[in-house]
């Protein structure tokens, strides 16, 4: 009888095909999980930005004295937010007449998260 010292070409090809199939199955799931994680990080960043923004309200009047342009603006002082990798941009729009604001955060996945002071909205645009 002949003693085998290695794998045959057929065994190697079968192993490569099996591994290729596993990678093809797992890759979309891993990408989807990463996108969900990026969206969650963006949503969390928006909530932290809102908390920092609300901390700027005057204790007596309840009015916002200074309004930073972005969530990572140094006008927040110690409440300044560092822009995470999952976030492309953040923007704060302030309406002086109504004493209201709109905070917009754009995720790396393209989703846009907004908060108008009352409602949290996630867009797919």
Coordinates of N, CA and C in Angstrom, one line a residue:
X1 N 0.8 -1.2 0.0 CA 0.0 0.0 0.0 C 0.9 1.2 0.0
X2 N 0.3 2.3 -0.6 CA 1.1 3.5 -0.8 C 0.7 4.4 0.4
X3 N 1.7 5.0 1.1 CA 1.5 5.9 2.2 C 1.4 7.3 1.7
X4 N 0.3 8.0 2.2 CA 0.1 9.4 1.7 C 0.8 10.4 2.7
X5 N 1.6 11.3 2.1 CA 2.3 12.3 2.9 C 1.6 13.6 2.9
X6 N 0.7 13.8 2.1 CA 0.0 15.2 2.0 C -1.4 15.0 1.5
X7 N -2.0 16.2 1.2 CA -3.3 16.2 0.7 C -3.3 16.1 -0.8
X8 N -4.4 15.5 -1.3 CA -4.5 15.4 -2.8 C -5.1 16.7 -3.3
X9 N -5.0 16.9 -4.6 CA -5.5 18.1 -5.2 C -7.0 18.3 -5.0
X10 N -7.7 17.2 -5.1 CA -9.1 17.2 -4.9 C -9.5 17.6 -3.5
X11 N -8.8 17.1 -2.5 CA -9.1 17.5 -1.1 C -8.8 19.0 -0.9
X12 N -7.8 19.5 -1.5 CA -7.5 21.0 -1.3 C -8.5 21.8 -2.0
X13 N -9.0 21.4 -3.2 CA -10.0 22.1 -3.9 C -11.3 22.1 -3.2
X14 N -11.7 21.0 -2.6 CA -12.9 21.0 -1.8 C -12.8 21.9 -0.6
X15 N -11.7 21.9 0.1 CA -11.5 22.8 1.3 C -11.6 24.3 0.8
X16 N -11.0 24.6 -0.3 CA -11.1 26.0 -0.8 C -12.5 26.4 -1.1
X17 N -13.3 25.5 -1.7 CA -14.7 25.7 -2.1 C -15.5 25.9 -0.8
X18 N -15.3 25.1 0.2 CA -16.0 25.2 1.4 C -15.7 26.5 2.1
X19 N -14.5 26.9 2.2 CA -14.1 28.2 2.8 C -14.7 29.4 2.0
X20 N -14.7 29.3 0.7 CA -15.2 30.4 -0.1 C -16.7 30.5 0.1
X21 N -17.4 29.4 0.3 CA -18.9 29.5 0.5 C -19.1 30.1 1.9
X22 N -18.3 29.7 2.9 CA -18.5 30.3 4.2 C -18.2 31.8 4.2
X23 N -17.2 32.2 3.5 CA -16.9 33.7 3.4 C -18.1 34.4 2.7
X24 N -18.6 33.8 1.7 CA -19.7 34.4 0.9 C -20.9 34.6 1.8
X25 N -21.1 33.6 2.7 CA -22.3 33.7 3.6 C -22.1 34.7 4.7
X26 N -20.9 34.7 5.3 CA -20.7 35.6 6.4 C -20.4 37.1 6.1
X27 N -19.9 37.4 5.0 CA -19.5 38.8 4.7 C -20.7 39.7 4.7
X28 N -21.9 39.4 4.1 CA -23.0 40.4 4.2 C -23.5 40.6 5.6
X29 N -23.5 39.5 6.4 CA -23.9 39.6 7.8 C -23.0 40.5 8.6
X30 N -21.7 40.4 8.4 CA -20.7 41.2 9.1 C -20.8 42.6 8.7
X31 N -21.0 42.9 7.4 CA -21.2 44.3 6.9 C -22.4 44.9 7.5
X32 N -23.5 44.1 7.6 CA -24.8 44.6 8.1 C -24.6 44.9 9.6
X33 N -23.9 44.1 10.3 CA -23.7 44.3 11.8 C -22.8 45.5 12.0
X34 N -21.8 45.7 11.2 CA -21.0 46.9 11.3 C -21.8 48.2 11.0
X35 N -22.7 48.2 10.0 CA -23.5 49.3 9.7 C -24.5 49.6 10.9
X36 N -25.0 48.6 11.5 CA -25.9 48.8 12.6 C -25.1 49.4 13.8
X37 N -23.9 48.9 14.0 CA -23.0 49.5 15.1 C -22.7 51.0 14.8
X38 N -22.4 51.3 13.5 CA -22.2 52.7 13.2 C -23.4 53.6 13.4
X39 N -24.6 53.1 13.1 CA -25.8 53.8 13.3 C -26.1 54.0 14.8
X40 N -25.8 53.0 15.6 CA -26.0 53.1 17.0 C -25.1 54.1 17.6
X41 N -23.8 54.1 17.1 CA -22.8 55.0 17.6 C -23.2 56.5 17.3
X42 N -23.8 56.7 16.1 CA -24.2 58.0 15.7 C -25.4 58.4 16.5
X43 N -26.3 57.5 16.7 CA -27.5 57.8 17.6 C -27.1 58.2 19.0
X44 N -26.2 57.5 19.5 CA -25.7 57.7 20.9 C -25.0 59.1 20.9
X45 N -24.2 59.4 19.9 CA -23.5 60.7 19.8 C -24.5 61.8 19.8
X46 N -25.6 61.6 19.0 CA -26.7 62.7 19.0 C -27.3 62.9 20.3
X47 N -27.6 61.8 21.1 CA -28.1 61.9 22.4 C -27.2 62.6 23.4
X48 N -25.9 62.3 23.3 CA -24.9 63.0 24.1 C -24.8 64.5 23.7
X49 N -24.9 64.8 22.4 CA -24.9 66.2 22.0 C -26.1 66.9 22.5
X50 N -27.2 66.3 22.5 CA -28.4 67.0 23.1 C -28.3 67.2 24.6
X51 N -27.7 66.3 25.3 CA -27.5 66.5 26.7 C -26.6 67.6 26.9
X52 N -25.5 67.7 26.2 CA -24.5 68.8 26.3 C -25.2 70.1 25.9
X53 N -26.0 70.1 24.9 CA -26.7 71.4 24.5 C -27.7 71.8 25.6
X54 N -28.4 70.9 26.2 CA -29.4 71.3 27.2 C -28.6 71.7 28.5
X55 N -27.4 71.3 28.7 CA -26.6 71.8 29.9 C -26.2 73.2 29.7
X56 N -26.3 73.8 28.5 CA -26.0 75.2 28.3 C -27.2 76.1 28.6
X57 N -28.4 75.6 28.9 CA -29.5 76.4 29.2 C -29.3 77.2 30.5
X58 N -29.8 78.4 30.5 CA -29.7 79.3 31.7 C -30.6 78.7 32.8
X59 N -30.1 78.6 34.0 CA -30.8 78.0 35.1 C -32.1 78.8 35.5
X60 N -32.0 80.1 35.4 CA -33.2 80.9 35.8 C -34.2 81.1 34.6
X61 N -33.7 81.5 33.5 CA -34.6 81.8 32.4 C -35.0 80.6 31.5
X62 N -34.1 79.6 31.5 CA -34.4 78.4 30.7 C -34.0 78.6 29.2
X63 N -33.4 79.8 28.9 CA -33.0 80.1 27.5 C -31.6 79.6 27.3
X64 N -31.4 79.3 26.0 CA -30.1 78.9 25.5 C -29.3 80.2 25.3
X65 N -28.2 80.4 26.0 CA -27.4 81.6 25.8 C -26.5 81.5 24.6
X66 N -25.7 80.5 24.6 CA -24.8 80.3 23.4 C -25.2 79.0 22.7
X67 N -25.1 79.1 21.4 CA -25.4 77.9 20.6 C -24.2 77.6 19.7
X68 N -23.6 76.5 20.0 CA -22.5 76.1 19.1 C -23.0 75.6 17.7
X69 N -22.2 75.7 16.7 CA -22.6 75.3 15.3 C -22.6 73.8 15.2
X70 N -21.7 73.1 15.9 CA -21.6 71.6 15.8 C -21.5 71.0 17.2
X71 N -21.7 69.7 17.3 CA -21.7 69.0 18.5 C -20.2 68.9 19.1
X72 N -19.2 69.1 18.2 CA -17.9 69.0 18.7 C -17.2 70.3 18.8
X73 N -18.1 71.4 18.9 CA -17.6 72.7 19.1 C -17.1 72.9 20.5
X74 N -16.0 73.7 20.7 CA -15.5 73.9 22.0 C -16.3 74.9 22.8
X75 N -17.4 75.5 22.3 CA -18.3 76.4 23.0 C -19.0 75.6 24.1
X76 N -19.0 74.2 24.0 CA -19.6 73.4 25.0 C -18.8 73.3 26.3
X77 N -17.5 73.7 26.2 CA -16.6 73.7 27.4 C -16.3 72.2 27.7
X78 N -16.5 71.8 29.0 CA -16.2 70.5 29.4 C -17.2 69.5 28.8
X79 N -18.3 69.9 28.3 CA -19.3 69.0 27.7 C -19.1 68.8 26.2
X80 N -18.0 69.3 25.7 CA -17.6 69.1 24.3 C -17.6 67.7 23.9
X81 N -18.1 67.3 22.7 CA -18.2 66.0 22.3 C -17.1 65.7 21.2
X82 N -16.4 64.6 21.3 CA -15.4 64.2 20.3 C -16.2 63.5 19.2
X83 N -15.9 63.9 18.0 CA -16.6 63.2 16.8 C -16.1 61.8 16.7
X84 N -17.0 60.8 16.8 CA -16.5 59.4 16.7 C -16.3 59.0 15.2
X85 N -15.7 57.9 14.9 CA -15.4 57.5 13.6 C -16.7 57.2 12.8
X86 N -17.7 56.8 13.5 CA -19.0 56.4 12.9 C -19.8 57.6 12.4
X87 N -19.4 58.8 12.8 CA -20.1 60.0 12.4 C -19.4 60.8 11.4
X88 N -20.1 61.2 10.3 CA -19.4 62.0 9.2 C -19.5 63.5 9.6
X89 N -20.7 63.9 10.1 CA -20.9 65.4 10.4 C -22.0 65.5 11.4
X90 N -21.9 66.7 12.1 CA -23.0 67.1 13.0 C -23.3 68.6 12.8
X91 N -24.5 69.0 13.0 CA -24.9 70.4 12.8 C -26.0 70.8 13.8
X92 N -25.9 72.0 14.3 CA -26.9 72.5 15.2 C -27.5 73.8 14.5
X93 N -28.8 73.8 14.4 CA -29.5 74.9 13.8 C -30.4 75.5 15.0
X94 N -30.3 76.8 15.2 CA -31.1 77.4 16.3 C -32.0 78.4 15.8
X95 N -33.3 78.4 16.3 CA -34.3 79.4 16.0 C -34.5 80.3 17.3
X96 N -34.0 81.5 17.2 CA -34.0 82.4 18.4 C -35.4 82.7 18.8
X97 N -36.3 83.0 17.8 CA -37.6 83.4 18.1 C -38.4 82.4 18.9
X98 N -38.2 81.1 18.6 CA -38.9 80.0 19.3 C -38.1 79.4 20.4
X99 N -36.8 79.8 20.6 CA -35.9 79.2 21.5 C -35.9 77.7 21.3
X100 N -35.8 77.2 20.1 CA -35.7 75.8 19.7 C -34.5 75.5 18.8
X101 N -34.2 74.3 18.7 CA -33.0 73.9 17.9 C -33.3 72.6 17.2
X102 N -32.5 72.4 16.2 CA -32.5 71.1 15.4 C -31.1 70.6 15.3
X103 N -30.8 69.4 15.9 CA -29.5 68.8 15.8 C -29.6 67.7 14.8
X104 N -28.6 67.7 13.9 CA -28.5 66.7 12.8 C -27.2 66.0 12.8
X105 N -27.2 64.7 12.8 CA -26.0 63.9 12.8 C -26.1 63.0 11.6
X106 N -25.0 62.9 10.8 CA -25.0 62.0 9.7 C -24.0 60.9 10.0
X107 N -24.5 59.7 9.8 CA -23.7 58.5 10.1 C -22.8 58.1 8.9
X108 N -21.8 57.3 9.1 CA -21.0 56.8 8.0 C -21.7 56.0 7.0
X109 N -22.9 55.4 7.4 CA -23.7 54.6 6.6 C -24.6 55.4 5.7
X110 N -24.7 56.7 5.9 CA -25.5 57.6 5.2 C -26.8 58.0 5.8
X111 N -27.2 57.3 6.9 CA -28.4 57.6 7.7 C -28.2 59.0 8.4
X112 N -29.3 59.7 8.4 CA -29.3 61.0 9.1 C -30.2 60.9 10.3
X113 N -29.7 61.3 11.5 CA -30.4 61.3 12.7 C -30.7 62.8 13.1
X114 N -31.9 63.1 13.5 CA -32.3 64.4 13.8 C -33.0 64.5 15.2
X115 N -32.8 65.6 15.9 CA -33.6 65.8 17.1 C -34.0 67.3 17.1
X116 N -35.2 67.6 17.3 CA -35.7 69.0 17.2 C -36.0 69.5 18.6
X117 N -35.5 68.9 19.6 CA -35.8 69.3 21.0 C -36.9 68.5 21.6
X118 N -37.7 67.8 20.8 CA -38.8 67.0 21.3 C -38.8 65.6 20.7
X119 N -38.5 65.5 19.4 CA -38.6 64.2 18.7 C -37.3 63.8 18.1
X120 N -37.1 62.5 18.2 CA -35.9 61.9 17.6 C -36.3 61.2 16.3
X121 N -35.7 61.6 15.2 CA -36.0 61.0 13.9 C -34.8 60.5 13.2
X122 N -34.9 59.3 12.6 CA -33.8 58.7 11.8 C -34.3 58.6 10.4
X123 N -33.6 59.3 9.5 CA -33.9 59.2 8.0 C -33.0 58.3 7.3
X124 N -33.4 57.7 6.2 CA -32.5 56.9 5.4 C -31.8 57.6 4.3
X125 N -32.1 59.0 4.2 CA -31.5 59.7 3.1 C -30.0 60.0 3.4

